[in-house]
DNA sequence: CCATATAGGACCATTTTAGTCCTCTTTACA
DNA sequence: TGTAAAGAGGACTAAAATGGTCCTATATGG
């Protein structure tokens, strides 16, 4: 399914909620109410977002969370990475994890390119985009740095 | 992580293996050897691929699997969908599954656009691309049908 | 009829994920 | 200076997804 985890999903919703009122600090309790999720879960999500630097937290009474950057400077990729770790479609997408099939694999290079393209795509989507509830329709060409095309085998399919 | 499941990964490797010798029928046993994975697992993967129409199977002795279409006509999206089901980053990406947060969510529309973009990207990558072991470097602009840009809030980030 | 294949599904072990809870620390303010 | 409100961090459990194996049935060629 190539699905985001629920927590990541929550994170996006919560971040969007905060982005719509970026001046004030928001408490977990308050956000839980607005977003209709249990308080402990929202709390956990907020902590993860704060730990990876997307939110700044203030403790104590009158505490809460604020965005650490403007909504246009926080990307979907940032949010996903905050909850799920580095984005990559295969085990071998990030340098360190050695895959024991590497020699017989034969598709690793190209999967990595695809991964990179997905990453780039997600870096182009900002929290500002996500938070906007009724978006204008302005199709744009996104700067995907593409998969390589082996001229000998196939052509890009048309759509 | 936005990761493919292991089975999907295997599927890609296996499909690529078949694509490199598309004339002959390949048995599970043979492929398991080439790809260095246990036979039952390879068998299971092949069955799934056959059931969703990417492979054609011949039973009995001298049986095995062949591609049902040319490598240029089988996409990464097809392979992923064969193992994991329809591609979508959120629960609400496919029409039927109703999400109980829809009213308080506020990001559903835009996630669906992002999902669509990822899907389009994966439809542009063919098995021919994946199977190619040492690909040429030909950057192309992929026809991603883009996320909408709310003019009032943010601009696309530069990369 | 027998050896070789796939089809289909049951089954279990392991891992991942979701969700809760507890204790500690920080802060504002009466 | 005490107290209430907030977050930090981590332990823990239950549930779900995943990976992997195996068994029986069916098809096919020789």
PDB file of N, CA and C in Angstrom, chain A residues 76-119:
ATOM      1  N   UNK A  76       6.304  18.057   3.724  1.00  0.00           N
ATOM      2  CA  UNK A  76       5.697  16.757   4.001  1.00  0.00           C
ATOM      3  C   UNK A  76       6.789  15.752   4.336  1.00  0.00           C
ATOM      4  N   UNK A  77       7.867  15.856   3.615  1.00  0.00           N
ATOM      5  CA  UNK A  77       8.996  14.992   3.867  1.00  0.00           C
ATOM      6  C   UNK A  77       9.501  15.135   5.301  1.00  0.00           C
ATOM      7  N   UNK A  78       9.581  16.358   5.792  1.00  0.00           N
ATOM      8  CA  UNK A  78      10.012  16.600   7.173  1.00  0.00           C
ATOM      9  C   UNK A  78       9.100  15.881   8.162  1.00  0.00           C
ATOM     10  N   UNK A  79       7.817  16.017   7.934  1.00  0.00           N
ATOM     11  CA  UNK A  79       6.849  15.447   8.869  1.00  0.00           C
ATOM     12  C   UNK A  79       6.935  13.926   8.873  1.00  0.00           C
ATOM     13  N   UNK A  80       7.004  13.360   7.690  1.00  0.00           N
ATOM     14  CA  UNK A  80       7.098  11.907   7.592  1.00  0.00           C
ATOM     15  C   UNK A  80       8.375  11.415   8.256  1.00  0.00           C
ATOM     16  N   UNK A  81       9.468  12.085   7.955  1.00  0.00           N
ATOM     17  CA  UNK A  81      10.747  11.671   8.528  1.00  0.00           C
ATOM     18  C   UNK A  81      10.739  11.792  10.051  1.00  0.00           C
ATOM     19  N   UNK A  82      10.027  12.777  10.566  1.00  0.00           N
ATOM     20  CA  UNK A  82       9.983  12.976  12.013  1.00  0.00           C
ATOM     21  C   UNK A  82       9.367  11.768  12.707  1.00  0.00           C
ATOM     22  N   UNK A  83       8.385  11.155  12.094  1.00  0.00           N
ATOM     23  CA  UNK A  83       7.706  10.029  12.734  1.00  0.00           C
ATOM     24  C   UNK A  83       8.278   8.689  12.291  1.00  0.00           C
ATOM     25  N   UNK A  84       8.607   8.559  11.030  1.00  0.00           N
ATOM     26  CA  UNK A  84       8.962   7.247  10.500  1.00  0.00           C
ATOM     27  C   UNK A  84      10.446   7.077  10.228  1.00  0.00           C
ATOM     28  N   UNK A  85      11.200   8.130  10.377  1.00  0.00           N
ATOM     29  CA  UNK A  85      12.605   8.041  10.013  1.00  0.00           C
ATOM     30  C   UNK A  85      12.782   8.328   8.537  1.00  0.00           C
ATOM     31  N   UNK A  86      14.024   8.253   8.068  1.00  0.00           N
ATOM     32  CA  UNK A  86      14.351   8.648   6.708  1.00  0.00           C
ATOM     33  C   UNK A  86      13.509   7.940   5.661  1.00  0.00           C
ATOM     34  N   UNK A  87      13.081   8.679   4.662  1.00  0.00           N
ATOM     35  CA  UNK A  87      12.209   8.145   3.635  1.00  0.00           C
ATOM     36  C   UNK A  87      12.989   7.334   2.623  1.00  0.00           C
ATOM     37  N   UNK A  88      12.532   6.129   2.368  1.00  0.00           N
ATOM     38  CA  UNK A  88      13.187   5.293   1.370  1.00  0.00           C
ATOM     39  C   UNK A  88      12.341   4.068   1.123  1.00  0.00           C
ATOM     40  N   UNK A  89      12.179   3.693  -0.118  1.00  0.00           N
ATOM     41  CA  UNK A  89      11.251   2.613  -0.421  1.00  0.00           C
ATOM     42  C   UNK A  89      11.843   1.240  -0.179  1.00  0.00           C
ATOM     43  N   UNK A  90      13.166   1.154  -0.235  1.00  0.00           N
ATOM     44  CA  UNK A  90      13.781  -0.148  -0.017  1.00  0.00           C
ATOM     45  C   UNK A  90      14.754  -0.096   1.145  1.00  0.00           C
ATOM     46  N   UNK A  91      15.110  -1.249   1.618  1.00  0.00           N
ATOM     47  CA  UNK A  91      16.042  -1.378   2.730  1.00  0.00           C
ATOM     48  C   UNK A  91      17.341  -0.666   2.405  1.00  0.00           C
ATOM     49  N   UNK A  92      17.745  -0.784   1.160  1.00  0.00           N
ATOM     50  CA  UNK A  92      19.044  -0.275   0.775  1.00  0.00           C
ATOM     51  C   UNK A  92      18.988   1.182   0.322  1.00  0.00           C
ATOM     52  N   UNK A  93      17.862   1.841   0.584  1.00  0.00           N
ATOM     53  CA  UNK A  93      17.741   3.223   0.119  1.00  0.00           C
ATOM     54  C   UNK A  93      18.634   4.174   0.889  1.00  0.00           C
ATOM     55  N   UNK A  94      18.913   3.830   2.120  1.00  0.00           N
ATOM     56  CA  UNK A  94      19.836   4.668   2.870  1.00  0.00           C
ATOM     57  C   UNK A  94      21.161   3.930   3.002  1.00  0.00           C
ATOM     58  N   UNK A  95      22.198   4.683   2.922  1.00  0.00           N
ATOM     59  CA  UNK A  95      23.538   4.154   2.743  1.00  0.00           C
ATOM     60  C   UNK A  95      23.912   2.979   3.651  1.00  0.00           C
ATOM     61  N   UNK A  96      23.708   3.131   4.943  1.00  0.00           N
ATOM     62  CA  UNK A  96      24.285   2.200   5.909  1.00  0.00           C
ATOM     63  C   UNK A  96      23.778   0.752   5.812  1.00  0.00           C
ATOM     64  N   UNK A  97      22.454   0.564   5.867  1.00  0.00           N
ATOM     65  CA  UNK A  97      21.879  -0.782   5.944  1.00  0.00           C
ATOM     66  C   UNK A  97      22.280  -1.650   4.766  1.00  0.00           C
ATOM     67  N   UNK A  98      23.142  -2.583   5.008  1.00  0.00           N
ATOM     68  CA  UNK A  98      23.566  -3.447   3.928  1.00  0.00           C
ATOM     69  C   UNK A  98      22.549  -4.554   3.701  1.00  0.00           C
ATOM     70  N   UNK A  99      22.169  -4.721   2.469  1.00  0.00           N
ATOM     71  CA  UNK A  99      21.210  -5.760   2.106  1.00  0.00           C
ATOM     72  C   UNK A  99      21.974  -6.980   1.632  1.00  0.00           C
ATOM     73  N   UNK A 100      21.610  -8.136   2.134  1.00  0.00           N
ATOM     74  CA  UNK A 100      22.387  -9.337   1.831  1.00  0.00           C
ATOM     75  C   UNK A 100      22.078  -9.910   0.449  1.00  0.00           C
ATOM     76  N   UNK A 101      21.204  -9.222  -0.274  1.00  0.00           N
ATOM     77  CA  UNK A 101      20.874  -9.709  -1.609  1.00  0.00           C
ATOM     78  C   UNK A 101      21.546  -8.867  -2.692  1.00  0.00           C
ATOM     79  N   UNK A 102      22.333  -7.905  -2.247  1.00  0.00           N
ATOM     80  CA  UNK A 102      22.839  -6.900  -3.180  1.00  0.00           C
ATOM     81  C   UNK A 102      23.410  -7.474  -4.468  1.00  0.00           C
ATOM     82  N   UNK A 103      24.112  -8.587  -4.352  1.00  0.00           N
ATOM     83  CA  UNK A 103      24.758  -9.125  -5.536  1.00  0.00           C
ATOM     84  C   UNK A 103      23.748  -9.731  -6.513  1.00  0.00           C
ATOM     85  N   UNK A 104      22.735 -10.408  -5.974  1.00  0.00           N
ATOM     86  CA  UNK A 104      21.762 -11.028  -6.868  1.00  0.00           C
ATOM     87  C   UNK A 104      20.585 -10.109  -7.172  1.00  0.00           C
ATOM     88  N   UNK A 105      20.614  -8.912  -6.595  1.00  0.00           N
ATOM     89  CA  UNK A 105      19.447  -8.040  -6.669  1.00  0.00           C
ATOM     90  C   UNK A 105      19.249  -7.464  -8.062  1.00  0.00           C
ATOM     91  N   UNK A 106      20.148  -6.608  -8.474  1.00  0.00           N
ATOM     92  CA  UNK A 106      20.078  -6.104  -9.830  1.00  0.00           C
ATOM     93  C   UNK A 106      19.067  -4.999 -10.060  1.00  0.00           C
ATOM     94  N   UNK A 107      18.327  -4.620  -9.040  1.00  0.00           N
ATOM     95  CA  UNK A 107      17.405  -3.502  -9.219  1.00  0.00           C
ATOM     96  C   UNK A 107      17.659  -2.374  -8.228  1.00  0.00           C
ATOM     97  N   UNK A 108      18.645  -2.583  -7.360  1.00  0.00           N
ATOM     98  CA  UNK A 108      18.886  -1.631  -6.274  1.00  0.00           C
ATOM     99  C   UNK A 108      19.093  -0.207  -6.776  1.00  0.00           C
ATOM    100  N   UNK A 109      19.972  -0.050  -7.754  1.00  0.00           N
ATOM    101  CA  UNK A 109      20.272   1.287  -8.253  1.00  0.00           C
ATOM    102  C   UNK A 109      19.010   2.017  -8.667  1.00  0.00           C
ATOM    103  N   UNK A 110      18.205   1.319  -9.422  1.00  0.00           N
ATOM    104  CA  UNK A 110      17.046   2.010  -9.953  1.00  0.00           C
ATOM    105  C   UNK A 110      15.988   2.286  -8.898  1.00  0.00           C
ATOM    106  N   UNK A 111      15.814   1.379  -7.962  1.00  0.00           N
ATOM    107  CA  UNK A 111      14.907   1.669  -6.848  1.00  0.00           C
ATOM    108  C   UNK A 111      15.377   2.904  -6.097  1.00  0.00           C
ATOM    109  N   UNK A 112      16.667   3.029  -5.961  1.00  0.00           N
ATOM    110  CA  UNK A 112      17.167   4.193  -5.234  1.00  0.00           C
ATOM    111  C   UNK A 112      16.832   5.473  -5.969  1.00  0.00           C
ATOM    112  N   UNK A 113      16.870   5.411  -7.284  1.00  0.00           N
ATOM    113  CA  UNK A 113      16.495   6.593  -8.047  1.00  0.00           C
ATOM    114  C   UNK A 113      15.011   6.902  -7.861  1.00  0.00           C
ATOM    115  N   UNK A 114      14.228   5.872  -7.851  1.00  0.00           N
ATOM    116  CA  UNK A 114      12.793   6.078  -7.660  1.00  0.00           C
ATOM    117  C   UNK A 114      12.546   6.668  -6.270  1.00  0.00           C
ATOM    118  N   UNK A 115      13.193   6.079  -5.275  1.00  0.00           N
ATOM    119  CA  UNK A 115      13.109   6.607  -3.914  1.00  0.00           C
ATOM    120  C   UNK A 115      13.441   8.082  -3.886  1.00  0.00           C
ATOM    121  N   UNK A 116      14.494   8.429  -4.574  1.00  0.00           N
ATOM    122  CA  UNK A 116      14.938   9.812  -4.581  1.00  0.00           C
ATOM    123  C   UNK A 116      13.868  10.713  -5.191  1.00  0.00           C
ATOM    124  N   UNK A 117      13.249  10.212  -6.227  1.00  0.00           N
ATOM    125  CA  UNK A 117      12.207  11.001  -6.881  1.00  0.00           C
ATOM    126  C   UNK A 117      11.021  11.223  -5.938  1.00  0.00           C
ATOM    127  N   UNK A 118      10.653  10.176  -5.219  1.00  0.00           N
ATOM    128  CA  UNK A 118       9.558  10.307  -4.266  1.00  0.00           C
ATOM    129  C   UNK A 118       9.930  11.316  -3.182  1.00  0.00           C
ATOM    130  N   UNK A 119      11.160  11.202  -2.717  1.00  0.00           N
ATOM    131  CA  UNK A 119      11.630  12.115  -1.684  1.00  0.00           C
ATOM    132  C   UNK A 119      11.538  13.562  -2.174  1.00  0.00           C
TER     133      UNK A 119
END
